[in-house]
Amino acid sequence: MLIENYNKVRANIDKACESVGRDPSEVTLIAVSKTKPLSDIEELIKDGVEDFGENKPQELKEKYENVSKPVRFHQIGHLQTNKVKYIIDKAVLIHSVDSVHLAEVIEKEAAKRDMIADVLIEVNYAGEESKFGISGSDTEQLVRDISTFPHIHIRGLMTIAPFVDDPEENRPIFRGMKELLLDIKSKNIHNVDMEFLSMGMTNDYEVAVQEGATLVRVGTAIFGERNYNI
Ligand SMILES: *Cc1c(COP(=O)(O)O)cnc(C)c1O
Protein backbone atom coordinates (compact mmCIF):
# COMPACT_ATOMS: atom_id res chain seq x y z
CA MET A 1 0.00 0.00 0.00
CA LEU A 2 1.46 3.29 -1.10
CA ILE A 3 0.00 5.28 1.78
CA GLU A 4 1.93 3.13 4.24
CA ASN A 5 5.18 3.99 2.47
CA TYR A 6 4.17 7.65 2.38
CA ASN A 7 3.31 7.65 6.08
CA LYS A 8 6.63 6.01 6.92
CA VAL A 9 8.53 8.72 5.06
CA ARG A 10 6.39 11.38 6.71
CA ALA A 11 7.10 9.91 10.16
CA ASN A 12 10.85 9.93 9.41
CA ILE A 13 10.60 13.59 8.38
CA ASP A 14 8.80 14.42 11.62
CA LYS A 15 11.46 12.57 13.60
CA ALA A 16 14.26 14.40 11.76
CA CYS A 17 12.53 17.69 12.59
CA GLU A 18 12.25 16.80 16.23
CA SER A 19 15.91 15.80 16.40
CA VAL A 20 16.91 19.38 15.60
CA GLY A 21 14.01 21.25 17.21
CA ARG A 22 12.16 22.09 14.00
CA ASP A 23 8.40 22.24 13.66
CA PRO A 24 7.34 19.36 11.34
CA SER A 25 4.65 21.57 9.83
CA GLU A 26 7.44 23.57 8.13
CA VAL A 27 8.19 20.60 5.86
CA THR A 28 6.09 19.53 2.89
CA LEU A 29 6.57 16.05 1.46
CA ILE A 30 6.28 15.97 -2.33
CA ALA A 31 5.48 12.49 -3.65
CA VAL A 32 7.57 12.15 -6.82
CA SER A 33 5.27 10.22 -9.15
CA LYS A 34 7.33 10.50 -12.36
CA THR A 35 7.04 7.41 -14.60
CA LYS A 36 4.32 6.01 -12.31
CA PRO A 37 0.72 5.50 -13.50
CA LEU A 38 -2.13 7.83 -12.67
CA SER A 39 -3.66 5.02 -10.61
CA ASP A 40 -0.78 5.35 -8.11
CA ILE A 41 -1.50 9.05 -7.76
CA GLU A 42 -5.22 8.38 -7.36
CA GLU A 43 -4.51 5.87 -4.61
CA LEU A 44 -2.63 8.51 -2.60
CA ILE A 45 -5.16 11.24 -3.35
CA LYS A 46 -7.82 9.01 -1.84
CA ASP A 47 -5.80 9.09 1.38
CA GLY A 48 -5.42 12.86 1.34
CA VAL A 49 -2.02 13.40 -0.33
CA GLU A 50 -1.95 16.71 -2.22
CA ASP A 51 1.60 17.37 -3.46
CA PHE A 52 3.11 15.44 -6.38
CA GLY A 53 6.35 15.93 -8.32
CA GLU A 54 6.90 15.29 -12.02
CA ASN A 55 10.00 15.52 -14.20
CA LYS A 56 8.64 15.65 -17.72
CA PRO A 57 6.36 18.56 -18.66
CA GLN A 58 4.15 16.45 -20.94
CA GLU A 59 3.69 13.86 -18.21
CA LEU A 60 2.77 16.56 -15.70
CA LYS A 61 0.28 18.04 -18.14
CA GLU A 62 -1.33 14.70 -18.88
CA LYS A 63 -1.65 13.74 -15.21
CA TYR A 64 -2.90 17.22 -14.29
CA GLU A 65 -5.63 16.96 -16.91
CA ASN A 66 -6.74 13.45 -16.00
CA VAL A 67 -6.59 13.40 -12.23
CA SER A 68 -9.99 13.01 -10.52
CA LYS A 69 -9.50 15.86 -8.05
CA PRO A 70 -7.29 18.95 -8.24
CA VAL A 71 -3.93 18.41 -6.53
CA ARG A 72 -0.65 20.30 -6.57
CA PHE A 73 1.85 19.24 -9.23
CA HIS A 74 5.45 20.45 -8.89
CA GLN A 75 7.71 20.66 -11.94
CA ILE A 76 10.90 19.29 -10.36
CA GLY A 77 12.92 18.19 -13.39
CA HIS A 78 14.94 20.18 -15.90
CA LEU A 79 12.69 22.38 -18.03
CA GLN A 80 13.45 23.04 -21.68
CA THR A 81 12.24 26.40 -22.97
CA ASN A 82 10.01 24.85 -25.61
CA LYS A 83 8.16 22.85 -22.90
CA VAL A 84 7.31 25.78 -20.64
CA LYS A 85 3.93 26.20 -22.31
CA TYR A 86 2.80 22.74 -21.20
CA ILE A 87 3.12 23.41 -17.48
CA ILE A 88 3.15 27.18 -16.94
CA ASP A 89 -0.46 27.29 -15.71
CA LYS A 90 -0.47 23.77 -14.22
CA ALA A 91 2.60 23.48 -12.02
CA VAL A 92 2.12 25.05 -8.59
CA LEU A 93 5.89 25.63 -8.40
CA ILE A 94 8.71 25.27 -10.94
CA HIS A 95 11.73 24.00 -8.96
CA SER A 96 14.28 24.05 -11.76
CA VAL A 97 14.96 27.57 -13.08
CA ASP A 98 18.67 27.92 -13.72
CA SER A 99 19.13 30.56 -16.44
CA VAL A 100 17.92 33.98 -17.51
CA HIS A 101 17.06 32.46 -20.88
CA LEU A 102 14.61 30.00 -19.32
CA ALA A 103 13.20 32.78 -17.11
CA GLU A 104 12.58 34.93 -20.18
CA VAL A 105 10.41 32.22 -21.69
CA ILE A 106 8.55 31.68 -18.40
CA GLU A 107 8.01 35.45 -18.19
CA LYS A 108 6.58 35.57 -21.70
CA GLU A 109 4.25 32.59 -21.22
CA ALA A 110 3.08 33.85 -17.81
CA ALA A 111 2.42 37.35 -19.15
CA LYS A 112 0.38 35.88 -22.00
CA ARG A 113 -1.87 34.21 -19.41
CA ASP A 114 -1.88 37.19 -17.07
CA MET A 115 -0.47 35.10 -14.22
CA ILE A 116 2.57 35.09 -11.97
CA ALA A 117 4.76 31.98 -12.02
CA ASP A 118 6.21 30.81 -8.70
CA VAL A 119 9.71 29.43 -9.16
CA LEU A 120 12.77 28.17 -7.30
CA ILE A 121 16.32 28.66 -8.52
CA GLU A 122 18.11 25.33 -9.07
CA VAL A 123 21.61 25.38 -7.61
CA ASN A 124 24.28 22.88 -8.61
CA TYR A 125 25.92 23.31 -5.25
CA ALA A 126 28.34 20.43 -5.55
CA GLY A 127 29.43 21.59 -9.01
CA GLU A 128 28.76 18.24 -10.65
CA GLU A 129 29.38 18.26 -14.41
CA SER A 130 26.37 16.07 -15.12
CA LYS A 131 23.85 18.27 -13.32
CA PHE A 132 21.78 21.25 -14.31
CA GLY A 133 21.68 24.29 -12.04
CA ILE A 134 23.60 27.46 -11.43
CA SER A 135 26.76 27.44 -9.30
CA GLY A 136 26.48 28.60 -5.70
CA SER A 137 28.66 31.62 -6.37
CA ASP A 138 26.53 32.76 -9.34
CA THR A 139 23.18 32.23 -7.63
CA GLU A 140 22.69 35.70 -6.15
CA GLN A 141 23.33 37.40 -9.49
CA LEU A 142 20.87 35.09 -11.25
CA VAL A 143 18.28 35.80 -8.55
CA ARG A 144 18.83 39.54 -9.05
CA ASP A 145 18.50 39.25 -12.83
CA ILE A 146 15.28 37.21 -12.69
CA SER A 147 13.80 39.34 -9.89
CA THR A 148 13.14 42.09 -12.44
CA PHE A 149 10.61 39.98 -14.36
CA PRO A 150 7.11 41.10 -13.34
CA HIS A 151 5.40 37.75 -14.02
CA ILE A 152 7.89 35.64 -12.06
CA HIS A 153 8.09 35.35 -8.28
CA ILE A 154 11.20 33.67 -6.89
CA ARG A 155 10.21 31.74 -3.76
CA GLY A 156 13.48 30.02 -2.83
CA LEU A 157 16.17 27.57 -3.88
CA MET A 158 16.39 23.93 -4.92
CA THR A 159 19.25 21.46 -5.23
CA ILE A 160 19.79 17.86 -6.26
CA ALA A 161 22.62 16.54 -4.10
CA PRO A 162 25.09 13.98 -5.43
CA PHE A 163 24.22 10.31 -5.30
CA VAL A 164 26.24 8.99 -2.36
CA ASP A 165 26.32 5.80 -0.28
CA ASP A 166 26.25 7.62 3.02
CA PRO A 167 23.75 10.52 3.22
CA GLU A 168 26.02 12.20 5.79
CA GLU A 169 28.32 13.02 2.87
CA ASN A 170 25.66 15.43 1.62
CA ARG A 171 25.22 17.23 4.93
CA PRO A 172 27.73 20.00 4.08
CA ILE A 173 25.88 20.60 0.81
CA PHE A 174 22.51 20.93 2.52
CA ARG A 175 24.03 23.16 5.17
CA GLY A 176 25.65 25.31 2.51
CA MET A 177 22.33 25.62 0.67
CA LYS A 178 20.65 26.88 3.83
CA GLU A 179 23.45 29.41 4.33
CA LEU A 180 23.10 30.55 0.72
CA LEU A 181 19.34 30.92 1.16
CA LEU A 182 19.78 33.00 4.32
CA ASP A 183 22.49 35.10 2.72
CA ILE A 184 20.30 35.98 -0.27
CA LYS A 185 17.32 36.54 2.03
CA SER A 186 19.36 39.05 4.03
CA LYS A 187 19.83 41.15 0.87
CA ASN A 188 16.09 41.92 0.77
CA ILE A 189 15.90 41.83 -3.01
CA HIS A 190 12.67 43.27 -4.35
CA ASN A 191 10.19 40.63 -5.61
CA VAL A 192 12.24 37.78 -4.10
CA ASP A 193 11.21 35.57 -1.19
CA MET A 194 13.64 33.03 0.22
CA GLU A 195 11.06 30.92 2.04
CA PHE A 196 11.36 27.50 0.35
CA LEU A 197 14.35 25.21 0.32
CA SER A 198 13.71 22.17 -1.88
CA MET A 199 16.23 19.42 -1.11
CA GLY A 200 16.37 15.79 -0.05
CA MET A 201 15.39 12.65 -1.97
CA THR A 202 14.91 8.99 -0.99
CA ASN A 203 18.55 8.49 -0.04
CA ASP A 204 19.16 11.64 1.95
CA TYR A 205 15.92 13.37 2.91
CA GLU A 206 16.36 13.01 6.66
CA VAL A 207 19.72 14.78 6.59
CA ALA A 208 18.24 17.45 4.30
CA VAL A 209 15.41 18.03 6.77
CA GLN A 210 17.84 18.33 9.67
CA GLU A 211 19.69 20.99 7.68
CA GLY A 212 16.60 23.04 6.86
CA ALA A 213 14.72 21.61 3.86
CA THR A 214 11.12 22.82 3.62
CA LEU A 215 10.20 20.79 0.52
CA VAL A 216 11.45 17.22 0.18
CA ARG A 217 11.04 15.30 -3.07
CA VAL A 218 10.72 11.57 -2.46
CA GLY A 219 9.91 9.03 -5.17
CA THR A 220 11.42 5.57 -4.71
CA ALA A 221 10.67 5.25 -0.99
CA ILE A 222 6.97 5.85 -1.73
CA PHE A 223 6.33 4.31 -5.15
CA GLY A 224 9.15 1.74 -5.40
CA GLU A 225 11.85 1.52 -8.06
CA ARG A 226 11.16 3.20 -11.40
CA ASN A 227 11.32 1.33 -14.68
CA TYR A 228 12.37 3.72 -17.42
CA ASN A 229 12.08 1.12 -20.16
CA ILE A 230 8.31 0.85 -20.27
C1 LIG B 1 13.36 11.59 -9.42
C2 LIG B 1 13.61 12.82 -8.64
C3 LIG B 1 13.42 12.84 -7.26
C4 LIG B 1 13.03 11.62 -6.44
O1 LIG B 1 14.08 10.70 -6.37
P1 LIG B 1 14.02 9.41 -5.46
O2 LIG B 1 15.46 9.05 -5.27
O3 LIG B 1 13.25 8.38 -6.20
O4 LIG B 1 13.37 9.78 -4.18
C5 LIG B 1 13.60 14.05 -6.61
N1 LIG B 1 13.95 15.16 -7.27
C6 LIG B 1 14.15 15.18 -8.59
C7 LIG B 1 14.52 16.45 -9.27
C8 LIG B 1 13.99 14.00 -9.32
O5 LIG B 1 14.20 14.03 -10.64
Tab-separated table of C-alpha atoms and ligand atoms in Angstrom:
chain	number	residue	atom	x	y	z
A	1	MET	CA	0.000	0.000	0.000
A	2	LEU	CA	1.461	3.294	-1.096
A	3	ILE	CA	0.003	5.278	1.777
A	4	GLU	CA	1.933	3.128	4.245
A	5	ASN	CA	5.175	3.993	2.468
A	6	TYR	CA	4.171	7.645	2.380
A	7	ASN	CA	3.314	7.646	6.084
A	8	LYS	CA	6.634	6.008	6.917
A	9	VAL	CA	8.535	8.724	5.060
A	10	ARG	CA	6.389	11.378	6.711
A	11	ALA	CA	7.104	9.908	10.157
A	12	ASN	CA	10.846	9.929	9.409
A	13	ILE	CA	10.600	13.591	8.381
A	14	ASP	CA	8.797	14.422	11.619
A	15	LYS	CA	11.462	12.568	13.598
A	16	ALA	CA	14.258	14.395	11.761
A	17	CYS	CA	12.530	17.692	12.587
A	18	GLU	CA	12.246	16.799	16.234
A	19	SER	CA	15.915	15.802	16.400
A	20	VAL	CA	16.910	19.383	15.605
A	21	GLY	CA	14.006	21.245	17.209
A	22	ARG	CA	12.161	22.093	14.001
A	23	ASP	CA	8.399	22.235	13.663
A	24	PRO	CA	7.345	19.358	11.338
A	25	SER	CA	4.650	21.573	9.827
A	26	GLU	CA	7.445	23.565	8.131
A	27	VAL	CA	8.195	20.600	5.862
A	28	THR	CA	6.087	19.530	2.886
A	29	LEU	CA	6.575	16.045	1.460
A	30	ILE	CA	6.276	15.968	-2.329
A	31	ALA	CA	5.480	12.485	-3.648
A	32	VAL	CA	7.565	12.150	-6.821
A	33	SER	CA	5.273	10.223	-9.146
A	34	LYS	CA	7.329	10.499	-12.365
A	35	THR	CA	7.035	7.407	-14.605
A	36	LYS	CA	4.320	6.010	-12.307
A	37	PRO	CA	0.722	5.503	-13.502
A	38	LEU	CA	-2.127	7.832	-12.670
A	39	SER	CA	-3.658	5.016	-10.606
A	40	ASP	CA	-0.778	5.348	-8.112
A	41	ILE	CA	-1.505	9.053	-7.760
A	42	GLU	CA	-5.225	8.378	-7.359
A	43	GLU	CA	-4.505	5.872	-4.611
A	44	LEU	CA	-2.627	8.507	-2.604
A	45	ILE	CA	-5.163	11.241	-3.354
A	46	LYS	CA	-7.823	9.010	-1.842
A	47	ASP	CA	-5.798	9.086	1.384
A	48	GLY	CA	-5.418	12.856	1.345
A	49	VAL	CA	-2.016	13.395	-0.327
A	50	GLU	CA	-1.951	16.706	-2.221
A	51	ASP	CA	1.604	17.366	-3.461
A	52	PHE	CA	3.115	15.437	-6.378
A	53	GLY	CA	6.345	15.927	-8.315
A	54	GLU	CA	6.898	15.286	-12.020
A	55	ASN	CA	9.998	15.523	-14.197
A	56	LYS	CA	8.635	15.645	-17.717
A	57	PRO	CA	6.364	18.555	-18.664
A	58	GLN	CA	4.147	16.448	-20.941
A	59	GLU	CA	3.693	13.864	-18.209
A	60	LEU	CA	2.773	16.562	-15.695
A	61	LYS	CA	0.277	18.038	-18.136
A	62	GLU	CA	-1.328	14.704	-18.877
A	63	LYS	CA	-1.646	13.742	-15.211
A	64	TYR	CA	-2.904	17.219	-14.292
A	65	GLU	CA	-5.631	16.963	-16.912
A	66	ASN	CA	-6.741	13.448	-15.998
A	67	VAL	CA	-6.594	13.404	-12.229
A	68	SER	CA	-9.987	13.006	-10.522
A	69	LYS	CA	-9.504	15.864	-8.048
A	70	PRO	CA	-7.291	18.954	-8.244
A	71	VAL	CA	-3.931	18.408	-6.530
A	72	ARG	CA	-0.652	20.304	-6.574
A	73	PHE	CA	1.849	19.239	-9.227
A	74	HIS	CA	5.446	20.448	-8.889
A	75	GLN	CA	7.714	20.665	-11.941
A	76	ILE	CA	10.904	19.294	-10.363
A	77	GLY	CA	12.924	18.193	-13.395
A	78	HIS	CA	14.940	20.183	-15.897
A	79	LEU	CA	12.695	22.377	-18.031
A	80	GLN	CA	13.449	23.044	-21.681
A	81	THR	CA	12.243	26.403	-22.969
A	82	ASN	CA	10.006	24.854	-25.609
A	83	LYS	CA	8.160	22.851	-22.902
A	84	VAL	CA	7.306	25.778	-20.635
A	85	LYS	CA	3.928	26.204	-22.313
A	86	TYR	CA	2.798	22.736	-21.195
A	87	ILE	CA	3.117	23.407	-17.481
A	88	ILE	CA	3.151	27.177	-16.943
A	89	ASP	CA	-0.462	27.286	-15.714
A	90	LYS	CA	-0.475	23.774	-14.220
A	91	ALA	CA	2.603	23.478	-12.017
A	92	VAL	CA	2.124	25.047	-8.590
A	93	LEU	CA	5.893	25.627	-8.399
A	94	ILE	CA	8.712	25.266	-10.937
A	95	HIS	CA	11.728	23.997	-8.963
A	96	SER	CA	14.275	24.049	-11.762
A	97	VAL	CA	14.957	27.565	-13.081
A	98	ASP	CA	18.667	27.925	-13.717
A	99	SER	CA	19.125	30.555	-16.444
A	100	VAL	CA	17.918	33.981	-17.512
A	101	HIS	CA	17.060	32.460	-20.879
A	102	LEU	CA	14.609	29.999	-19.320
A	103	ALA	CA	13.201	32.778	-17.112
A	104	GLU	CA	12.585	34.929	-20.183
A	105	VAL	CA	10.406	32.223	-21.689
A	106	ILE	CA	8.554	31.679	-18.405
A	107	GLU	CA	8.015	35.451	-18.188
A	108	LYS	CA	6.584	35.570	-21.698
A	109	GLU	CA	4.253	32.593	-21.219
A	110	ALA	CA	3.082	33.846	-17.807
A	111	ALA	CA	2.422	37.352	-19.151
A	112	LYS	CA	0.379	35.877	-21.998
A	113	ARG	CA	-1.870	34.207	-19.413
A	114	ASP	CA	-1.883	37.187	-17.068
A	115	MET	CA	-0.469	35.095	-14.223
A	116	ILE	CA	2.571	35.094	-11.967
A	117	ALA	CA	4.765	31.977	-12.017
A	118	ASP	CA	6.212	30.814	-8.700
A	119	VAL	CA	9.707	29.428	-9.159
A	120	LEU	CA	12.769	28.170	-7.302
A	121	ILE	CA	16.320	28.658	-8.519
A	122	GLU	CA	18.109	25.332	-9.070
A	123	VAL	CA	21.605	25.379	-7.609
A	124	ASN	CA	24.283	22.879	-8.613
A	125	TYR	CA	25.916	23.309	-5.249
A	126	ALA	CA	28.343	20.429	-5.555
A	127	GLY	CA	29.426	21.592	-9.009
A	128	GLU	CA	28.758	18.238	-10.654
A	129	GLU	CA	29.385	18.257	-14.412
A	130	SER	CA	26.369	16.074	-15.121
A	131	LYS	CA	23.852	18.270	-13.318
A	132	PHE	CA	21.782	21.246	-14.309
A	133	GLY	CA	21.675	24.287	-12.037
A	134	ILE	CA	23.600	27.464	-11.426
A	135	SER	CA	26.764	27.435	-9.303
A	136	GLY	CA	26.477	28.598	-5.700
A	137	SER	CA	28.655	31.623	-6.372
A	138	ASP	CA	26.531	32.763	-9.340
A	139	THR	CA	23.183	32.232	-7.632
A	140	GLU	CA	22.692	35.699	-6.152
A	141	GLN	CA	23.329	37.399	-9.489
A	142	LEU	CA	20.867	35.090	-11.245
A	143	VAL	CA	18.276	35.801	-8.549
A	144	ARG	CA	18.827	39.537	-9.047
A	145	ASP	CA	18.497	39.254	-12.827
A	146	ILE	CA	15.285	37.207	-12.687
A	147	SER	CA	13.797	39.341	-9.889
A	148	THR	CA	13.143	42.089	-12.436
A	149	PHE	CA	10.608	39.976	-14.356
A	150	PRO	CA	7.114	41.100	-13.344
A	151	HIS	CA	5.403	37.745	-14.015
A	152	ILE	CA	7.892	35.637	-12.060
A	153	HIS	CA	8.089	35.351	-8.284
A	154	ILE	CA	11.201	33.670	-6.894
A	155	ARG	CA	10.211	31.745	-3.760
A	156	GLY	CA	13.477	30.025	-2.827
A	157	LEU	CA	16.175	27.566	-3.877
A	158	MET	CA	16.387	23.927	-4.921
A	159	THR	CA	19.250	21.462	-5.230
A	160	ILE	CA	19.791	17.863	-6.259
A	161	ALA	CA	22.615	16.545	-4.099
A	162	PRO	CA	25.092	13.980	-5.427
A	163	PHE	CA	24.216	10.308	-5.298
A	164	VAL	CA	26.240	8.987	-2.359
A	165	ASP	CA	26.324	5.803	-0.282
A	166	ASP	CA	26.246	7.622	3.025
A	167	PRO	CA	23.755	10.523	3.217
A	168	GLU	CA	26.020	12.196	5.789
A	169	GLU	CA	28.323	13.019	2.870
A	170	ASN	CA	25.662	15.434	1.620
A	171	ARG	CA	25.216	17.228	4.932
A	172	PRO	CA	27.731	19.999	4.076
A	173	ILE	CA	25.882	20.604	0.807
A	174	PHE	CA	22.506	20.931	2.518
A	175	ARG	CA	24.028	23.159	5.173
A	176	GLY	CA	25.648	25.311	2.507
A	177	MET	CA	22.334	25.618	0.667
A	178	LYS	CA	20.652	26.877	3.835
A	179	GLU	CA	23.448	29.412	4.328
A	180	LEU	CA	23.104	30.549	0.722
A	181	LEU	CA	19.345	30.921	1.159
A	182	LEU	CA	19.779	32.999	4.324
A	183	ASP	CA	22.494	35.103	2.723
A	184	ILE	CA	20.298	35.979	-0.273
A	185	LYS	CA	17.322	36.535	2.029
A	186	SER	CA	19.360	39.053	4.028
A	187	LYS	CA	19.832	41.155	0.869
A	188	ASN	CA	16.094	41.917	0.768
A	189	ILE	CA	15.903	41.828	-3.008
A	190	HIS	CA	12.668	43.274	-4.350
A	191	ASN	CA	10.188	40.626	-5.611
A	192	VAL	CA	12.240	37.777	-4.102
A	193	ASP	CA	11.214	35.567	-1.188
A	194	MET	CA	13.644	33.029	0.225
A	195	GLU	CA	11.062	30.923	2.040
A	196	PHE	CA	11.355	27.502	0.348
A	197	LEU	CA	14.351	25.208	0.321
A	198	SER	CA	13.710	22.172	-1.884
A	199	MET	CA	16.226	19.416	-1.114
A	200	GLY	CA	16.368	15.789	-0.054
A	201	MET	CA	15.391	12.653	-1.968
A	202	THR	CA	14.906	8.989	-0.990
A	203	ASN	CA	18.549	8.486	-0.045
A	204	ASP	CA	19.164	11.639	1.945
A	205	TYR	CA	15.924	13.374	2.913
A	206	GLU	CA	16.357	13.010	6.658
A	207	VAL	CA	19.722	14.778	6.588
A	208	ALA	CA	18.243	17.451	4.299
A	209	VAL	CA	15.412	18.028	6.768
A	210	GLN	CA	17.839	18.325	9.668
A	211	GLU	CA	19.690	20.994	7.679
A	212	GLY	CA	16.602	23.041	6.860
A	213	ALA	CA	14.721	21.613	3.858
A	214	THR	CA	11.120	22.823	3.621
A	215	LEU	CA	10.198	20.791	0.520
A	216	VAL	CA	11.450	17.223	0.179
A	217	ARG	CA	11.040	15.303	-3.073
A	218	VAL	CA	10.720	11.573	-2.461
A	219	GLY	CA	9.907	9.035	-5.172
A	220	THR	CA	11.420	5.575	-4.712
A	221	ALA	CA	10.670	5.253	-0.987
A	222	ILE	CA	6.970	5.855	-1.732
A	223	PHE	CA	6.332	4.305	-5.154
A	224	GLY	CA	9.155	1.737	-5.403
A	225	GLU	CA	11.849	1.518	-8.056
A	226	ARG	CA	11.158	3.196	-11.396
A	227	ASN	CA	11.319	1.328	-14.677
A	228	TYR	CA	12.367	3.724	-17.424
A	229	ASN	CA	12.080	1.118	-20.157
A	230	ILE	CA	8.310	0.849	-20.266
B	1	LIG	C1	13.358	11.586	-9.424
B	1	LIG	C2	13.608	12.817	-8.644
B	1	LIG	C3	13.416	12.843	-7.258
B	1	LIG	C4	13.028	11.621	-6.437
B	1	LIG	O1	14.085	10.704	-6.370
B	1	LIG	P1	14.025	9.414	-5.463
B	1	LIG	O2	15.457	9.048	-5.272
B	1	LIG	O3	13.251	8.379	-6.202
B	1	LIG	O4	13.369	9.776	-4.182
B	1	LIG	C5	13.600	14.054	-6.608
B	1	LIG	N1	13.953	15.164	-7.268
B	1	LIG	C6	14.148	15.176	-8.590
B	1	LIG	C7	14.520	16.450	-9.266
B	1	LIG	C8	13.992	14.002	-9.320
B	1	LIG	O5	14.204	14.034	-10.641
